[in-house]
mmCIF file of C-alpha atoms in Angstrom:
data_model
loop_
_atom_site.group_PDB
_atom_site.id
_atom_site.type_symbol
_atom_site.label_atom_id
_atom_site.label_comp_id
_atom_site.label_asym_id
_atom_site.label_seq_id
_atom_site.Cartn_x
_atom_site.Cartn_y
_atom_site.Cartn_z
ATOM 1 C CA MET A 1 -120.632 13.793 -25.618
ATOM 2 C CA GLU A 2 -122.653 15.033 -28.500
ATOM 3 C CA ASN A 3 -125.268 13.102 -30.416
ATOM 4 C CA PHE A 4 -124.163 12.070 -33.889
ATOM 5 C CA SER A 5 -126.231 11.121 -36.830
ATOM 6 C CA PRO A 6 -125.891 7.439 -37.636
ATOM 7 C CA ILE A 7 -123.539 7.096 -40.531
ATOM 8 C CA GLY A 8 -123.184 3.401 -40.513
ATOM 9 C CA SER A 9 -121.759 0.814 -38.431
ATOM 10 C CA SER A 10 -118.273 1.151 -40.048
ATOM 11 C CA ILE A 11 -117.251 3.619 -37.267
ATOM 12 C CA LEU A 12 -118.162 1.291 -34.471
ATOM 13 C CA ASN A 13 -116.102 -1.407 -33.053
ATOM 14 C CA ARG A 14 -117.574 -4.834 -32.009
ATOM 15 C CA SER A 15 -118.687 -3.574 -28.568
ATOM 16 C CA GLY A 16 -120.699 -0.775 -30.162
ATOM 17 C CA LEU A 17 -118.346 1.970 -29.217
ATOM 18 C CA ILE A 18 -117.244 4.371 -31.789
ATOM 19 C CA GLN A 19 -113.620 4.062 -33.016
ATOM 20 C CA THR A 20 -110.955 6.644 -32.154
ATOM 21 C CA GLU A 21 -110.183 7.920 -35.667
ATOM 22 C CA PRO A 22 -113.629 8.555 -36.738
ATOM 23 C CA ALA A 23 -114.397 10.227 -33.403
ATOM 24 C CA MET A 24 -111.320 12.510 -33.866
ATOM 25 C CA VAL A 25 -112.374 13.271 -37.479
ATOM 26 C CA TYR A 26 -115.854 14.093 -36.481
ATOM 27 C CA ASP A 27 -114.749 16.600 -33.639
ATOM 28 C CA SER A 28 -112.124 17.958 -35.966
ATOM 29 C CA VAL A 29 -114.739 18.869 -38.748
ATOM 30 C CA HIS A 30 -116.810 20.320 -35.848
ATOM 31 C CA VAL A 31 -114.166 22.405 -34.622
ATOM 32 C CA PHE A 32 -113.367 23.719 -38.175
ATOM 33 C CA ALA A 33 -117.176 24.433 -38.871
ATOM 34 C CA ARG A 34 -117.662 26.192 -35.623
ATOM 35 C CA GLY A 35 -114.577 28.379 -36.104
ATOM 36 C CA LEU A 36 -115.479 29.054 -39.707
ATOM 37 C CA GLU A 37 -118.981 30.055 -38.662
ATOM 38 C CA ALA A 38 -117.701 32.454 -35.808
ATOM 39 C CA ALA A 39 -115.225 34.056 -38.263
ATOM 40 C CA THR A 40 -117.879 34.664 -40.847
ATOM 41 C CA ALA A 41 -120.618 35.990 -38.402
ATOM 42 C CA GLU A 42 -118.297 38.180 -36.137
ATOM 43 C CA GLY A 43 -115.047 38.687 -37.957
ATOM 44 C CA PRO A 44 -113.936 40.536 -41.136
ATOM 45 C CA GLU A 45 -114.828 39.056 -44.507
ATOM 46 C CA LEU A 46 -112.714 36.131 -45.364
ATOM 47 C CA ARG A 47 -111.741 36.480 -49.036
ATOM 48 C CA ILE A 48 -111.058 33.427 -50.838
ATOM 49 C CA ARG A 49 -108.494 33.563 -53.414
ATOM 50 C CA ASN A 50 -106.434 31.075 -55.509
ATOM 51 C CA LEU A 51 -103.122 29.971 -53.821
ATOM 52 C CA SER A 52 -100.401 28.125 -55.423
ATOM 53 C CA CYS A 53 -98.513 25.181 -53.896
ATOM 54 C CA GLU A 54 -95.413 26.367 -55.778
ATOM 55 C CA GLU A 55 -95.117 29.705 -54.030
ATOM 56 C CA GLU A 56 -94.968 30.311 -50.298
ATOM 57 C CA LEU A 57 -97.539 33.211 -50.112
ATOM 58 C CA PRO A 58 -99.637 32.810 -47.193
ATOM 59 C CA TRP A 59 -103.469 33.404 -47.128
ATOM 60 C CA LYS A 60 -103.864 36.767 -45.614
ATOM 61 C CA GLU A 61 -107.096 35.899 -43.652
ATOM 62 C CA GLY A 62 -105.566 32.495 -42.571
ATOM 63 C CA SER A 63 -104.541 33.918 -39.121
ATOM 64 C CA THR A 64 -107.928 35.221 -38.499
ATOM 65 C CA LEU A 65 -109.467 31.990 -39.206
ATOM 66 C CA PHE A 66 -106.887 30.231 -37.008
ATOM 67 C CA ASN A 67 -107.757 32.587 -34.313
ATOM 68 C CA TYR A 68 -111.592 31.731 -34.346
ATOM 69 C CA ILE A 69 -110.748 28.029 -34.571
ATOM 70 C CA SER A 70 -108.637 28.363 -31.431
ATOM 71 C CA GLY A 71 -111.465 29.938 -29.658
ATOM 72 C CA VAL A 72 -113.848 27.042 -30.223
ATOM 73 C CA SER A 73 -114.910 25.109 -27.084
ATOM 74 C CA PHE A 74 -117.538 22.351 -26.783
ATOM 75 C CA ASN A 75 -117.921 18.707 -25.686
ATOM 76 C CA GLY A 76 -117.085 16.455 -28.615
ATOM 77 C CA LEU A 77 -117.118 12.702 -28.970
ATOM 78 C CA THR A 78 -113.627 12.618 -27.811
ATOM 79 C CA GLY A 79 -114.237 14.652 -24.534
ATOM 80 C CA PRO A 80 -113.948 18.346 -23.869
ATOM 81 C CA ILE A 81 -112.547 20.461 -26.529
ATOM 82 C CA LYS A 82 -110.639 23.667 -26.033
ATOM 83 C CA PHE A 83 -107.558 25.224 -27.174
ATOM 84 C CA LYS A 84 -104.694 27.181 -25.686
ATOM 85 C CA GLU A 85 -102.132 28.893 -27.989
ATOM 86 C CA GLY A 86 -103.319 26.814 -30.852
ATOM 87 C CA LYS A 87 -103.061 23.361 -29.114
ATOM 88 C CA ARG A 88 -105.855 21.299 -27.716
ATOM 89 C CA VAL A 89 -105.808 21.219 -23.795
ATOM 90 C CA ASP A 90 -107.470 19.640 -20.881
ATOM 91 C CA PHE A 91 -108.072 16.186 -22.277
ATOM 92 C CA LYS A 92 -106.989 12.685 -21.483
ATOM 93 C CA LEU A 93 -106.189 9.526 -23.240
ATOM 94 C CA ASP A 94 -107.162 6.189 -21.589
ATOM 95 C CA LEU A 95 -104.631 3.336 -21.922
ATOM 96 C CA LEU A 96 -106.321 0.183 -22.786
ATOM 97 C CA LYS A 97 -105.103 -3.542 -22.541
ATOM 98 C CA LEU A 98 -106.817 -6.388 -24.251
ATOM 99 C CA LYS A 99 -107.256 -8.864 -21.407
ATOM 100 C CA ALA A 100 -108.895 -12.252 -22.314
ATOM 101 C CA SER A 101 -111.815 -11.112 -24.586
ATOM 102 C CA GLU A 102 -112.253 -7.442 -23.647
ATOM 103 C CA LEU A 103 -110.473 -4.062 -23.278
ATOM 104 C CA LYS A 104 -109.816 -2.894 -19.779
ATOM 105 C CA LYS A 105 -108.596 0.424 -18.841
ATOM 106 C CA VAL A 106 -105.311 0.174 -17.148
ATOM 107 C CA GLY A 107 -104.213 3.778 -17.116
ATOM 108 C CA GLU A 108 -104.429 7.234 -18.583
ATOM 109 C CA TRP A 109 -102.242 10.163 -19.962
ATOM 110 C CA THR A 110 -102.771 13.896 -19.992
ATOM 111 C CA PRO A 111 -100.539 16.304 -21.794
ATOM 112 C CA SER A 112 -100.096 18.450 -18.510
ATOM 113 C CA GLY A 113 -99.185 15.374 -16.494
ATOM 114 C CA SER A 114 -97.816 12.140 -17.474
ATOM 115 C CA LEU A 115 -98.573 8.509 -17.848
ATOM 116 C CA VAL A 116 -100.414 7.119 -14.858
ATOM 117 C CA ILE A 117 -100.875 3.365 -14.696
ATOM 118 C CA THR A 118 -103.674 2.238 -12.453
ATOM 119 C CA ASP A 119 -103.143 -1.426 -12.898
ATOM 120 C CA LYS A 120 -99.442 -2.226 -11.994
ATOM 121 C CA TYR A 121 -99.789 -5.721 -13.066
ATOM 122 C CA ALA A 122 -101.316 -5.172 -16.490
ATOM 123 C CA PHE A 123 -98.045 -5.790 -18.316
ATOM 124 C CA THR A 124 -96.878 -8.846 -16.507
ATOM 125 C CA GLU A 125 -97.988 -12.398 -16.691
ATOM 126 C CA GLY A 126 -99.318 -12.983 -13.178
ATOM 127 C CA ARG A 127 -97.883 -11.280 -10.170
ATOM 128 C CA PRO A 128 -94.274 -10.677 -10.211
ATOM 129 C CA PRO A 129 -92.223 -12.480 -7.591
ATOM 130 C CA ASN A 130 -90.590 -10.544 -4.737
ATOM 131 C CA ILE A 131 -87.014 -10.782 -5.732
ATOM 132 C CA THR A 132 -83.810 -8.871 -5.370
ATOM 133 C CA LEU A 133 -81.539 -8.550 -8.315
ATOM 134 C CA LYS A 134 -77.762 -8.006 -8.068
ATOM 135 C CA VAL A 135 -76.180 -6.288 -10.957
ATOM 136 C CA LEU A 136 -72.500 -7.100 -11.586
ATOM 137 C CA SER A 137 -70.111 -5.354 -14.127
ATOM 138 C CA ARG A 138 -66.620 -5.147 -14.746
ATOM 139 C CA ILE A 139 -64.674 -1.930 -15.356
ATOM 140 C CA GLU A 140 -64.736 -1.362 -19.109
ATOM 141 C CA GLU A 141 -63.674 2.240 -19.916
ATOM 142 C CA PRO A 142 -65.310 4.603 -21.099
ATOM 143 C CA PHE A 143 -68.476 2.702 -20.555
ATOM 144 C CA VAL A 144 -67.961 1.585 -16.872
ATOM 145 C CA MET A 145 -65.333 3.572 -14.765
ATOM 146 C CA PHE A 146 -64.358 3.516 -11.163
ATOM 147 C CA ARG A 147 -65.057 6.735 -9.481
ATOM 148 C CA LYS A 148 -63.188 7.792 -6.333
ATOM 149 C CA THR A 149 -65.072 9.355 -3.448
ATOM 150 C CA ALA A 150 -64.000 12.473 -1.450
ATOM 151 C CA ALA A 151 -63.419 11.954 2.268
ATOM 152 C CA ASP A 152 -66.511 13.637 3.071
ATOM 153 C CA GLU A 153 -68.744 11.812 0.680
ATOM 154 C CA ASP A 154 -70.481 8.639 1.391
ATOM 155 C CA ALA A 155 -69.379 5.607 -0.798
ATOM 156 C CA PRO A 156 -72.055 4.491 -3.281
#
């Protein structure tokens, strides 16, 4: 995490941690600033010209700036920041659950993997009982239909 200048307590939650949205905005501004700095220092001159919202004319230097922004890599407030093919990669989101009077981490999500819940009882009241459920249905075509099994196939 990078140090950030104190800009007021409005971006902090009650526990003194920075809120998600201000942290994301902070990191976004830093990504843009670092990409713009690299583009102006290393790349061709970025010519600023008036663009119209009425016409669909792209800014010629936009793809150059986009490539420099995509090359930005640093540790921000929201964790490691790097991009691949214009999308942020190698990050994780913590899944938090309010328990009693505090937030507890009950899992995490990564874009390359999936949701992993580390506390399997986080979303139940108490421990679930050990029960077996029997599900009954009646044949109601086309929603529930009887399927005949072949002679060499096991019955469901």
